[in-house]
């Protein structure tokens, strides 16, 4: 089972890195469907990554849903906070985005991208 999971996960990454976001989304969905009993932190990463593939297809609402699930499974996943914040920011929901940018920056203070996202969002609220 673990070998098959790794094989499909590698396929996801290959599709994503080649810009085939729809195929990446389908592969991540396959992982989610087949491996619901996987460790929560691993499953959270899969939801986060599928959400990002959906984001790249400008499917903001379904991407946000995936980030919500990822954060339910792992509330310390800084990248899921950052990704959800980015969507909220793009939707013009700056106050909501700010909270998620703050969480991402707090969880990963050395991440320059997270800090810049927070700073840019703060400028939109002032």
Short mmCIF file of C-alpha atoms in Angstrom, two decimals:
data_model
loop_
_atom_site.label_atom_id
_atom_site.label_comp_id
_atom_site.label_asym_id
_atom_site.label_seq_id
_atom_site.Cartn_x
_atom_site.Cartn_y
_atom_site.Cartn_z
CA UNK A 1 0.00 0.00 0.00
CA UNK A 2 2.79 2.43 0.87
CA UNK A 3 4.57 1.78 -2.44
CA UNK A 4 1.39 2.48 -4.41
CA UNK A 5 0.86 5.69 -2.42
CA UNK A 6 4.40 6.83 -3.26
CA UNK A 7 3.90 5.98 -6.92
CA UNK A 8 0.70 8.04 -7.20
CA UNK A 9 2.24 10.87 -5.15
CA UNK A 10 5.19 11.01 -7.55
CA UNK A 11 2.73 11.12 -10.45
CA UNK A 12 1.00 14.09 -8.78
CA UNK A 13 4.25 15.99 -8.49
CA UNK A 14 5.25 15.17 -12.06
CA UNK A 15 1.93 16.48 -13.41
CA UNK A 16 2.08 19.58 -11.25
CA UNK A 17 5.67 20.42 -12.17
CA UNK A 18 4.89 20.07 -15.86
CA UNK A 19 1.94 22.47 -15.55
CA UNK A 20 -0.67 19.75 -15.99
CA UNK A 21 -2.77 20.98 -13.09
CA UNK A 22 -5.95 19.16 -14.07
CA UNK A 23 -4.06 15.84 -14.15
CA UNK A 24 -2.35 16.70 -10.86
CA UNK A 25 -5.74 17.42 -9.31
CA UNK A 26 -7.06 14.07 -10.54
CA UNK A 27 -4.05 12.23 -9.13
CA UNK A 28 -4.35 13.99 -5.77
CA UNK A 29 -8.06 13.11 -5.74
CA UNK A 30 -7.11 9.47 -6.33
CA UNK A 31 -4.80 9.59 -3.31
CA UNK A 32 -7.52 11.14 -1.16
CA UNK A 33 -10.09 8.58 -2.28
CA UNK A 34 -7.87 5.53 -1.82
CA UNK A 35 -5.95 6.52 1.28
CA UNK A 36 -8.41 8.14 3.70
CA UNK A 37 -6.80 6.14 6.52
CA UNK A 38 -3.39 7.73 5.91
CA UNK A 39 -1.81 9.68 8.75
CA UNK A 40 -3.58 13.04 9.15
CA UNK A 41 -0.48 15.17 8.57
CA UNK A 42 0.24 13.35 5.30
CA UNK A 43 -3.39 13.58 4.20
CA UNK A 44 -3.36 17.29 5.05
CA UNK A 45 -0.45 17.77 2.64
CA UNK A 46 -2.34 15.93 -0.08
CA UNK A 47 -5.39 18.17 0.39
CA UNK A 48 -3.13 21.23 0.45
CA UNK A 49 -1.42 20.17 -2.76
CA UNK A 50 -4.71 19.38 -4.52
CA UNK A 51 -5.94 22.77 -3.40
CA UNK A 52 -2.93 24.41 -4.97
CA UNK A 53 -3.50 22.52 -8.23
CA UNK A 54 -7.08 23.81 -8.16
CA UNK A 55 -5.85 27.32 -7.38
CA UNK A 56 -3.62 27.17 -10.45
CA UNK A 57 -6.76 26.41 -12.49
CA UNK A 58 -8.48 29.44 -10.88
CA UNK A 59 -10.92 27.15 -9.05
CA UNK A 60 -10.83 29.31 -5.94
CA UNK A 61 -13.85 27.93 -4.09
CA UNK A 62 -12.91 24.26 -4.39
CA UNK A 63 -9.27 25.11 -3.64
CA UNK A 64 -10.34 26.94 -0.50
CA UNK A 65 -12.39 23.91 0.54
CA UNK A 66 -9.27 21.75 0.23
CA UNK A 67 -7.23 24.19 2.32
CA UNK A 68 -10.00 24.16 4.94
CA UNK A 69 -9.81 20.35 5.14
CA UNK A 70 -6.00 20.44 5.24
CA UNK A 71 -6.14 22.80 8.20
CA UNK A 72 -8.72 20.67 9.98
CA UNK A 73 -6.37 17.71 9.62
CA UNK A 74 -3.25 19.71 10.54
CA UNK A 75 -3.83 23.14 12.07
CA UNK A 76 -0.07 23.76 12.06
CA UNK A 77 0.34 23.54 8.29
CA UNK A 78 1.65 27.00 7.46
CA UNK A 79 1.47 26.50 3.71
CA UNK A 80 -2.27 25.76 3.89
CA UNK A 81 -2.84 29.00 5.82
CA UNK A 82 -0.77 30.87 3.27
CA UNK A 83 -2.53 29.27 0.31
CA UNK A 84 -5.98 29.97 1.72
CA UNK A 85 -4.92 33.53 2.53
CA UNK A 86 -3.82 34.02 -1.06
CA UNK A 87 -7.23 32.96 -2.33
CA UNK A 88 -9.06 35.16 0.15
CA UNK A 89 -6.79 38.06 -0.82
CA UNK A 90 -7.54 37.52 -4.51
CA UNK A 91 -11.25 37.48 -3.68
CA UNK A 92 -10.89 40.86 -1.97
CA UNK A 93 -11.54 39.41 1.50
CA UNK A 94 -8.55 41.18 3.03
CA UNK A 95 -9.56 40.91 6.70
CA UNK A 96 -10.06 37.15 6.39
CA UNK A 97 -6.83 36.85 4.41
CA UNK A 98 -4.94 38.81 7.05
CA UNK A 99 -5.75 36.28 9.77
CA UNK A 100 -4.45 33.43 7.61
CA UNK A 101 -1.34 35.35 6.56
CA UNK A 102 -0.67 36.03 10.25
CA UNK A 103 -1.04 32.34 11.08
CA UNK A 104 1.28 31.28 8.26
CA UNK A 105 3.91 33.84 9.27
CA UNK A 106 3.64 32.82 12.92
CA UNK A 107 4.04 29.12 12.09
CA UNK A 108 6.97 29.72 9.73
CA UNK A 109 8.60 33.03 10.69
CA UNK A 110 11.66 32.41 8.49
CA UNK A 111 9.52 32.01 5.35
CA UNK A 112 10.07 35.22 3.37
CA UNK A 113 7.11 34.58 1.07
CA UNK A 114 4.76 34.29 4.06
CA UNK A 115 6.14 37.49 5.58
CA UNK A 116 5.73 39.38 2.29
CA UNK A 117 2.15 38.14 1.91
CA UNK A 118 1.35 39.38 5.40
CA UNK A 119 2.96 42.75 4.75
CA UNK A 120 1.13 43.24 1.44
CA UNK A 121 -2.20 42.29 2.98
CA UNK A 122 -1.70 44.71 5.86
CA UNK A 123 -1.20 47.50 3.34
CA UNK A 124 -4.61 46.76 1.81
CA UNK A 125 -6.41 47.08 5.13
CA UNK A 126 -4.90 50.33 6.38
#
